[in-house]
PDB file of C-alpha atoms in Angstrom:
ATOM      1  CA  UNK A  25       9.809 -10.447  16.992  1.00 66.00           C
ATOM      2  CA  UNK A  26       8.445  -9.347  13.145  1.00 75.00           C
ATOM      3  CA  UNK A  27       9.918  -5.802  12.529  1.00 94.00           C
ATOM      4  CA  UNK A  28       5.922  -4.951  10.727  1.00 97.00           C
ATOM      5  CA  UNK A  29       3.299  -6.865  13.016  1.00 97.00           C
ATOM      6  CA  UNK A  30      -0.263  -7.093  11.982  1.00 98.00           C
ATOM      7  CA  UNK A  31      -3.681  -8.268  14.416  1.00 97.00           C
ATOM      8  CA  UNK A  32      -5.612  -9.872  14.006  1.00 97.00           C
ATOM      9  CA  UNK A  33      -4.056 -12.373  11.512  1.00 97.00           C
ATOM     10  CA  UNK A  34      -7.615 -13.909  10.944  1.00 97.00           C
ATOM     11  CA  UNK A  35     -11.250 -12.376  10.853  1.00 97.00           C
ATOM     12  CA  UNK A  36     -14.258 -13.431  10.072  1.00 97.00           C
ATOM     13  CA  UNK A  37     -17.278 -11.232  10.610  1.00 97.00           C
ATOM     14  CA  UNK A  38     -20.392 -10.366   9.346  1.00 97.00           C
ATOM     15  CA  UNK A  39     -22.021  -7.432   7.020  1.00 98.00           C
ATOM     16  CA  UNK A  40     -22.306  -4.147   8.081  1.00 97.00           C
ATOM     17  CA  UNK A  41     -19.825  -4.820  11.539  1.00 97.00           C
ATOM     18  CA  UNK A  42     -16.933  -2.455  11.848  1.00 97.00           C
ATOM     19  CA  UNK A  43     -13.564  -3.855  11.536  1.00 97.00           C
ATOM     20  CA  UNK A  44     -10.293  -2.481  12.262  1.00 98.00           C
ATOM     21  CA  UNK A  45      -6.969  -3.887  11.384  1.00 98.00           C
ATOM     22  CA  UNK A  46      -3.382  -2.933  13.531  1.00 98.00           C
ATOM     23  CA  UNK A  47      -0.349  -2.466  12.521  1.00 98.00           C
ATOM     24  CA  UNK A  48       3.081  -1.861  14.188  1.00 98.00           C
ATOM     25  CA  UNK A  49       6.424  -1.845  13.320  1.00 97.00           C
ATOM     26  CA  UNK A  50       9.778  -1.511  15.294  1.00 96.00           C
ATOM     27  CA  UNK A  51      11.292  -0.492  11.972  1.00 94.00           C
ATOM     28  CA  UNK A  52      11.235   3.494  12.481  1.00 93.00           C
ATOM     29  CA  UNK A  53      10.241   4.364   9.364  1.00 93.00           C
ATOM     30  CA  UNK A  54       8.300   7.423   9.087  1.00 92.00           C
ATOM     31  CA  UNK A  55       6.232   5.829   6.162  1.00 95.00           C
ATOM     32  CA  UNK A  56       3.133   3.637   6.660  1.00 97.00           C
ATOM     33  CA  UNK A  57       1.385   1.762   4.177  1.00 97.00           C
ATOM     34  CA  UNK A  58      -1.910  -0.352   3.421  1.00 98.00           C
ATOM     35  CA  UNK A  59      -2.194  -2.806   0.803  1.00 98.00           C
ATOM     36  CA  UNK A  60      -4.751  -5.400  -0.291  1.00 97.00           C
ATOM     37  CA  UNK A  61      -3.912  -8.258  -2.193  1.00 97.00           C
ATOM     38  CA  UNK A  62      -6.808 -10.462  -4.172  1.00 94.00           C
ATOM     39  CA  UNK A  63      -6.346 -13.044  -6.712  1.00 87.00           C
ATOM     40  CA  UNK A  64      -6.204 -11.632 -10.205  1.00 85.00           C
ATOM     41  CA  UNK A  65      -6.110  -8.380  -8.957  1.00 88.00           C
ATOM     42  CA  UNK A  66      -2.549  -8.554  -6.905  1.00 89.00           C
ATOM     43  CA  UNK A  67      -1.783  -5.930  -4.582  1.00 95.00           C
ATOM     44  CA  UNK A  68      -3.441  -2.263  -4.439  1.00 96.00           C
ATOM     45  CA  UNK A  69      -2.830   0.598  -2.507  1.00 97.00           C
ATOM     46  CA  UNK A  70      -5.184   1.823  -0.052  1.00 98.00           C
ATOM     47  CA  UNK A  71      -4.309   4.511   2.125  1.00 98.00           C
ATOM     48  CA  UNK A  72      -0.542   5.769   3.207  1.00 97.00           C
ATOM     49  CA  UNK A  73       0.601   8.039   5.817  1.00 96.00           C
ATOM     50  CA  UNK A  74       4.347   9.428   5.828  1.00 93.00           C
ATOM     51  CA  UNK A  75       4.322  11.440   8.869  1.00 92.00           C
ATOM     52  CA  UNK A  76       1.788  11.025  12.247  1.00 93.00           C
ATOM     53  CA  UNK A  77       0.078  13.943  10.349  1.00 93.00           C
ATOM     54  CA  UNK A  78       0.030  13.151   7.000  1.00 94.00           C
ATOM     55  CA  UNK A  79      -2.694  10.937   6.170  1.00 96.00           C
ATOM     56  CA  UNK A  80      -3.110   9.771   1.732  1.00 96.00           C
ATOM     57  CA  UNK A  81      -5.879   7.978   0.064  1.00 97.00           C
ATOM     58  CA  UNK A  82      -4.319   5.282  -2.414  1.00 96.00           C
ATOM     59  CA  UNK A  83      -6.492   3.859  -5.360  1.00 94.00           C
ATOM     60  CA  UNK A  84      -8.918   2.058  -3.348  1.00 96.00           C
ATOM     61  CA  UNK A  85      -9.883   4.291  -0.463  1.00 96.00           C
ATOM     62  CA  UNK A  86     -13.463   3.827  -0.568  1.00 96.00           C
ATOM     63  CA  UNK A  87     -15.157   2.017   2.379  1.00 96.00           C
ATOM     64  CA  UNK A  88     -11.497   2.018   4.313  1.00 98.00           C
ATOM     65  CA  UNK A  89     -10.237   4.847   6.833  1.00 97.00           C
ATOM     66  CA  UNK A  90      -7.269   4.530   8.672  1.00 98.00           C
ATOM     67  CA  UNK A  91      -5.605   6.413  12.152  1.00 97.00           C
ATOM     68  CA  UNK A  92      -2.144   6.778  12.236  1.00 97.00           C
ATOM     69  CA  UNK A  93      -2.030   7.265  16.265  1.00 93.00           C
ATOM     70  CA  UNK A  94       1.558   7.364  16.238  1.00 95.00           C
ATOM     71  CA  UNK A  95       5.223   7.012  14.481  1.00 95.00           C
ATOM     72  CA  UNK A  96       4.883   3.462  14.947  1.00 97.00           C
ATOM     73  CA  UNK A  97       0.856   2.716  14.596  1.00 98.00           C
ATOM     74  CA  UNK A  98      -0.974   2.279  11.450  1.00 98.00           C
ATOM     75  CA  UNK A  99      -4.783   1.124  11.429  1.00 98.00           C
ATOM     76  CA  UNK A 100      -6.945   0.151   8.758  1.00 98.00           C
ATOM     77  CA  UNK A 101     -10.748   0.373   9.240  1.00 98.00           C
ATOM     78  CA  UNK A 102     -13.689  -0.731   7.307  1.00 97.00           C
ATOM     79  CA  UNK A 103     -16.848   1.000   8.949  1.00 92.00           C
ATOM     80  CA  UNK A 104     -19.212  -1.405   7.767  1.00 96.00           C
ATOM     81  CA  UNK A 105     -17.561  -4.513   6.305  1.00 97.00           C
ATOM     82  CA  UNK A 106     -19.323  -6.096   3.043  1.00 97.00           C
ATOM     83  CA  UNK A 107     -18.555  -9.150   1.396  1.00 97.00           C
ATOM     84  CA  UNK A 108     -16.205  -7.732  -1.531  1.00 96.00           C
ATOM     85  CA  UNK A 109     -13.468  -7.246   1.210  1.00 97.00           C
ATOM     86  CA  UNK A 110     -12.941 -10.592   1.885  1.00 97.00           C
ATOM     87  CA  UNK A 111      -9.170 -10.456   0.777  1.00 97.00           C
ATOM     88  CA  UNK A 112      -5.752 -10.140   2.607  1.00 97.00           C
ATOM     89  CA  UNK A 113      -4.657  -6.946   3.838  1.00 98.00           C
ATOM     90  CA  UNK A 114      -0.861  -5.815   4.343  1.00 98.00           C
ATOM     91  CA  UNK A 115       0.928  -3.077   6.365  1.00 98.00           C
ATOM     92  CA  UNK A 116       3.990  -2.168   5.225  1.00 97.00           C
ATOM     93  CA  UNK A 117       7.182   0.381   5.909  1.00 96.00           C
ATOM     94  CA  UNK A 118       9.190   2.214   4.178  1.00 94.00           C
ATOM     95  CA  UNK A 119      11.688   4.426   4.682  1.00 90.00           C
ATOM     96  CA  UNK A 120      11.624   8.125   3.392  1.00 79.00           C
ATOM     97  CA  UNK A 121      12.799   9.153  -0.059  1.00 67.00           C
ATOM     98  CA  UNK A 122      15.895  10.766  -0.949  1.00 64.00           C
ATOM     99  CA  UNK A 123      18.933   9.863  -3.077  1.00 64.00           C
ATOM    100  CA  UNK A 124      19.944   6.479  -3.020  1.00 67.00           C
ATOM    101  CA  UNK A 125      17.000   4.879  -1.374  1.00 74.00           C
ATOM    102  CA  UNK A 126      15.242   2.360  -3.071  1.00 81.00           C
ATOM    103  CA  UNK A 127      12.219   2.555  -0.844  1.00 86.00           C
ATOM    104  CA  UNK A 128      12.348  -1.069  -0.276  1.00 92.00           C
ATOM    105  CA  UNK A 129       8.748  -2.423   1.241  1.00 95.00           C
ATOM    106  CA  UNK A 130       8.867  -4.150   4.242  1.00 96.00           C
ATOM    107  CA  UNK A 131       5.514  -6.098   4.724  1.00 97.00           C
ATOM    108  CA  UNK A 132       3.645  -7.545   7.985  1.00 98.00           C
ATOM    109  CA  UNK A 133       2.574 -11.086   7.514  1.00 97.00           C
ATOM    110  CA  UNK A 134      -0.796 -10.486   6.383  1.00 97.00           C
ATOM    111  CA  UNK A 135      -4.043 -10.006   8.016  1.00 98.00           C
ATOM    112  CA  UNK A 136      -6.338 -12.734   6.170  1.00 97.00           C
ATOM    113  CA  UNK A 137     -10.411 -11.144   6.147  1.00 98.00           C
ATOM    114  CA  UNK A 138     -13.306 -12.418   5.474  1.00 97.00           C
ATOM    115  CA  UNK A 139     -16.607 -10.906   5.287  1.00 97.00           C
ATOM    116  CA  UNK A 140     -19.731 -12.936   5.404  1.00 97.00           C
TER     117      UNK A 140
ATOM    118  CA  UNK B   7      -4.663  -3.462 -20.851  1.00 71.00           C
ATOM    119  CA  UNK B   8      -2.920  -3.202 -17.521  1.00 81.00           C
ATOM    120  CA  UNK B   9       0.431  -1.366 -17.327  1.00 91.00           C
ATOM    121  CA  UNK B  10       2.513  -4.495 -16.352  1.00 95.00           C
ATOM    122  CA  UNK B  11       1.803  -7.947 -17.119  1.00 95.00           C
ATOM    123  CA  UNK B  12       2.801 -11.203 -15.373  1.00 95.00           C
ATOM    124  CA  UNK B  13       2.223 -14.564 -16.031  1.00 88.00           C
ATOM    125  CA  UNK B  14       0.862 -15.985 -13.276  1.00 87.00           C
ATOM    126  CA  UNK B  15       1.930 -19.609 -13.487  1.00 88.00           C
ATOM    127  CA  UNK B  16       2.087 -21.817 -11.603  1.00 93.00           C
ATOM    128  CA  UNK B  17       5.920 -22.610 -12.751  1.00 96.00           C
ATOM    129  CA  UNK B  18       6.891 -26.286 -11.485  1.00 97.00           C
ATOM    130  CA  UNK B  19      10.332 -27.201 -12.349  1.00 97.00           C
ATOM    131  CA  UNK B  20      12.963 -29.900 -10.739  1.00 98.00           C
ATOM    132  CA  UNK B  21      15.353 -28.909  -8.271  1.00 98.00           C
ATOM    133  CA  UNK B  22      19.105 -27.393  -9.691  1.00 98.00           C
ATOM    134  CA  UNK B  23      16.730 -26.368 -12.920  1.00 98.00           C
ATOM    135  CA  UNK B  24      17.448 -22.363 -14.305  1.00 98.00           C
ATOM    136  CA  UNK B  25      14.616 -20.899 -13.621  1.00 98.00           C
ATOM    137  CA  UNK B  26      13.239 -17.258 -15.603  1.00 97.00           C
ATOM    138  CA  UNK B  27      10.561 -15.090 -14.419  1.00 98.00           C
ATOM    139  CA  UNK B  28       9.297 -12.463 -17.026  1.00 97.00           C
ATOM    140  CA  UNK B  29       7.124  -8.971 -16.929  1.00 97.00           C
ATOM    141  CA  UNK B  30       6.249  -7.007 -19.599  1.00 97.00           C
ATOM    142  CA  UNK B  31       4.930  -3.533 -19.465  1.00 97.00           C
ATOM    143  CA  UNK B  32       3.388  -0.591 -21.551  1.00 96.00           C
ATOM    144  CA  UNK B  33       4.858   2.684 -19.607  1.00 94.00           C
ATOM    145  CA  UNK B  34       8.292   3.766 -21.035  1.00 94.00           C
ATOM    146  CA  UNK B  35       8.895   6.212 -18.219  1.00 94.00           C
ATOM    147  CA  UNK B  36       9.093   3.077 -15.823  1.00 94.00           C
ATOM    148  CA  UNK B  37      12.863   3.693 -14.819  1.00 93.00           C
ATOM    149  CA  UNK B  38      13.315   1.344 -11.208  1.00 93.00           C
ATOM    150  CA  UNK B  39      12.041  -2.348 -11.450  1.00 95.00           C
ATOM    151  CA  UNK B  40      11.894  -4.313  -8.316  1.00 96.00           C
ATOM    152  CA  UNK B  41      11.450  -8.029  -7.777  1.00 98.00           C
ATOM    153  CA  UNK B  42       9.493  -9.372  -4.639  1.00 98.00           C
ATOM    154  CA  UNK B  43       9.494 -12.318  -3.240  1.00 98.00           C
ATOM    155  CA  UNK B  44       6.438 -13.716  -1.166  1.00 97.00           C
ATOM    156  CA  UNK B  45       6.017 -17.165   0.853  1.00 97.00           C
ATOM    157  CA  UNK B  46       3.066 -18.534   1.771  1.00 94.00           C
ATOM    158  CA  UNK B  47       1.078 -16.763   4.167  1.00 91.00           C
ATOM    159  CA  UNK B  48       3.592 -14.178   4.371  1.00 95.00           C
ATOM    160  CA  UNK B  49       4.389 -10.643   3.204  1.00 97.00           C
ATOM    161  CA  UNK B  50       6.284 -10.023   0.496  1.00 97.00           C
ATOM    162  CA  UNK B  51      10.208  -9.044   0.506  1.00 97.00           C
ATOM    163  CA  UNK B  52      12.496  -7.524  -1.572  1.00 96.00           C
ATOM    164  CA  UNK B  53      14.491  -9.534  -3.808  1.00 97.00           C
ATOM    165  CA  UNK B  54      16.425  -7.689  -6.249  1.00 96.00           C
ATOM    166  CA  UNK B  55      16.901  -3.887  -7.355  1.00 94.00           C
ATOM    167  CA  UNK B  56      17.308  -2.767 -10.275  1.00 93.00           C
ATOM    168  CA  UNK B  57      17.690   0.732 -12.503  1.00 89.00           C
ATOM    169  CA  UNK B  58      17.351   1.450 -15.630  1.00 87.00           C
ATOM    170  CA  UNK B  59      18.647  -1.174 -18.086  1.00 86.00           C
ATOM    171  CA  UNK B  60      21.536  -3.666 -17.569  1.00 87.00           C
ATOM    172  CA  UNK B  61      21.684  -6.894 -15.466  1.00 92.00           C
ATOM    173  CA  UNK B  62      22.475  -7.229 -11.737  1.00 95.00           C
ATOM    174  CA  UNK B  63      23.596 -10.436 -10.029  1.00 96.00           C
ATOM    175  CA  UNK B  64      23.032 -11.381  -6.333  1.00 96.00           C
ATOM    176  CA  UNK B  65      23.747 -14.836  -5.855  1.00 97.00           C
ATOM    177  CA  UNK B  66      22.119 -17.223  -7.829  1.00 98.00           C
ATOM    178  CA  UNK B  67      19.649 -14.695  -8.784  1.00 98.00           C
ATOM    179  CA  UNK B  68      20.461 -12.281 -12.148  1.00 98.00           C
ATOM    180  CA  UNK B  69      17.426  -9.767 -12.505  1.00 97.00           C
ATOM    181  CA  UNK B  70      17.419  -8.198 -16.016  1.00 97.00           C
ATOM    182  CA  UNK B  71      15.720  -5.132 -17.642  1.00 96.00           C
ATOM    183  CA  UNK B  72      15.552  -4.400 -21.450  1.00 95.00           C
ATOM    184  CA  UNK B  73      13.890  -1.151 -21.652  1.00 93.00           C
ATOM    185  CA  UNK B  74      13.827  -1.306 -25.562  1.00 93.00           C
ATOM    186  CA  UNK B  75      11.881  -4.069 -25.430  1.00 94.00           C
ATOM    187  CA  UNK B  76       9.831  -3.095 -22.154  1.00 95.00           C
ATOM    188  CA  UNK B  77      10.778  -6.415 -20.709  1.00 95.00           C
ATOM    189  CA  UNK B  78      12.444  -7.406 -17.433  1.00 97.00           C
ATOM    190  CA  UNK B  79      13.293 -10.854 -16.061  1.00 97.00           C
ATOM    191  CA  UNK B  80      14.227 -12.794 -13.024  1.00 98.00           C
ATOM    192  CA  UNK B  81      16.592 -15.727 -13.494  1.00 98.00           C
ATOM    193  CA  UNK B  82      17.167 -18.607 -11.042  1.00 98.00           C
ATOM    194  CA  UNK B  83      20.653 -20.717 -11.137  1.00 98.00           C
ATOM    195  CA  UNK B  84      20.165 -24.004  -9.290  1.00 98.00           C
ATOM    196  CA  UNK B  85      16.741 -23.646  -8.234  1.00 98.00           C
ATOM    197  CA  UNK B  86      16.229 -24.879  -4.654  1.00 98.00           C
ATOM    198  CA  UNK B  87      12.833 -25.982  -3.488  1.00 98.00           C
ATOM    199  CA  UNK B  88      13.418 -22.987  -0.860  1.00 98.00           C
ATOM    200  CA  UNK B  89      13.400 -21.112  -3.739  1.00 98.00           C
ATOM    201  CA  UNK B  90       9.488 -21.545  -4.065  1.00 98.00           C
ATOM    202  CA  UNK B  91       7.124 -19.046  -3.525  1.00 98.00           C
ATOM    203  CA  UNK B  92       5.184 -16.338  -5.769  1.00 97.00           C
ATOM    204  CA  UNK B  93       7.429 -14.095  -7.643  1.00 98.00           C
ATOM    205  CA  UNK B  94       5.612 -10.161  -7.613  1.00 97.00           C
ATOM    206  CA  UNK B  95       7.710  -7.975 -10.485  1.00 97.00           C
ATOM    207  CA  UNK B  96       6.902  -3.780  -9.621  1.00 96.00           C
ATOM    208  CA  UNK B  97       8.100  -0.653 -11.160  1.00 95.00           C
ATOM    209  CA  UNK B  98       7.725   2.870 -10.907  1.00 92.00           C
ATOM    210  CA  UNK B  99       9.111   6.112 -12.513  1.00 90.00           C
ATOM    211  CA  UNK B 100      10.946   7.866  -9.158  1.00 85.00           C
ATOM    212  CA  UNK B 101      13.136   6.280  -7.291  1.00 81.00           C
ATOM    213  CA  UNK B 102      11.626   5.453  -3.830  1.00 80.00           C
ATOM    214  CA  UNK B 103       7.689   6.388  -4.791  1.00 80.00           C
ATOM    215  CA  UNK B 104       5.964   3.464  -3.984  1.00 85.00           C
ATOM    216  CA  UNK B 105       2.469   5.680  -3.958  1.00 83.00           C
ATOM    217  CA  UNK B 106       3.266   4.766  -7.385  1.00 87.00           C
ATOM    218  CA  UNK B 107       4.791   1.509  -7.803  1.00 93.00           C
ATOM    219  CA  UNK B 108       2.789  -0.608 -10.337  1.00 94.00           C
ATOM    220  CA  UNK B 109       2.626  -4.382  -9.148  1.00 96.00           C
ATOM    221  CA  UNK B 110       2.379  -7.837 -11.633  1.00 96.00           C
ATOM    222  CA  UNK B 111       0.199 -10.268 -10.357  1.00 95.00           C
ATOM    223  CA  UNK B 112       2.975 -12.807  -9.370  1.00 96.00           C
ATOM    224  CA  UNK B 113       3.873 -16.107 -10.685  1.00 96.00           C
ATOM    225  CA  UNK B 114       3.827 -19.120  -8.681  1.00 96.00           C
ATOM    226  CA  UNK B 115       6.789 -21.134  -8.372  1.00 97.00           C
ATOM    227  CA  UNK B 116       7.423 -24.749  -7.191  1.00 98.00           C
ATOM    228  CA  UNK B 117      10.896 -26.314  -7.269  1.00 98.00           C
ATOM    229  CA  UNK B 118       9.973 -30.064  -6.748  1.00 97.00           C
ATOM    230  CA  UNK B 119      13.314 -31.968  -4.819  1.00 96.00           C
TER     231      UNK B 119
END
């Protein structure tokens, strides 16, 4: 089984329909990320979480929210899906800072969206 | 202009070819370059490492950074059509801060057997 594992893998919906993406990972790493990737623009930073309790907007936050419901749970939301989020989305791990650590990503497989 | 470019290819080259991957970028304080390596319709996984300036070697793979010349590169001995896949260069100035690790757009790679 994927260490970072991401449902649904495909989506299409409609405007204005609520969305949410999941991630989990069997990594235990305290730190959660999600990432969209779009041609020409390569991957940005949405939201990341380092603790259950710590919850960070990256540079793209608007029209996303996220839960982090536990340790190993991560979800992305868009409350009302538009067309110029068609893109793939990525959860990712890391573990936490210190000396030493190269805070090496480790990426689900991708959730591919598309918004009609 | 964006803080780190990449060409984004696509590369095509014959199998057992030397392949080089470049990035060039506009923040000096950049200190920790990473190379990622992504499949098709997968995530993306770390490749090589690197501080500073200097070369490191892992395998056939030699990542480089020239800080002088803000300029890092990926090289490829023997290129294997496993080998293909889009190549995503990121830095950042802390070690470990990936809230603010700047990402190239990739280049595209096919080794053709």
């Amino acid at each position: 089984d994927a260490d970072v594992t991401q449902t649904p893998r495909n989506r299409i919906t409609k405007t204005g329909k609520r969305i949410m993406l999941e991630c989990s990972q069997t990594k235990g790493h305290d730190r959660m990320y999600w990432y969209r990737q779009d041609p020409g623009l390569g991957l940005q930073l949405i939201y990341y979480s380092f603790d259950v309790k710590d919850i960070n907007k990256g540079e793209i936050s608007d029209g996303y929210s996220v839960s982090r419901q536990a340790q190993a749970k991560f979800s992305l939301s868009l409350e009302s899906a538009i067309p110029n989020q068609t893109a793939l989305y990525f959860c990712a791990t890391s573990a936490a800072g210190g000396r030493g650590n190269t805070g090496e990503l480790f990426f689900g497989e991708g959730s591919r969206l598309t918004v009609l | 202009q964006k803080e780190v470019e990449q060409d984004p290819g696509p590369l095509s080259v014959p199998e057992g070819a030397i392949v080089s991957l470049n990035c060039t970028y506009s923040n000096s304080a950049f200190q920790y370059f990473m190379w990622y390596r992504q499949y098709s319709r997968k995530g993306p996984e770390l490749l090589m490492y690197t501080y500073s300036s200097g070369n490191k070697e892992d395998g056939r793979f030699t990542a480089q950074v020239d800080k002088s010349s803000k300029y890092i590169s990926l090289f490829i001995r023997d290129s294997q059509p496993s080998d293909s896949a889009t190549y995503l260069c990121a830095m950042s100035r802390n070690a470990g801060n990936n809230r603010k690790l700047i990402w190239g757009l990739g280049t595209s790679l096919a080794v053709n057997p």
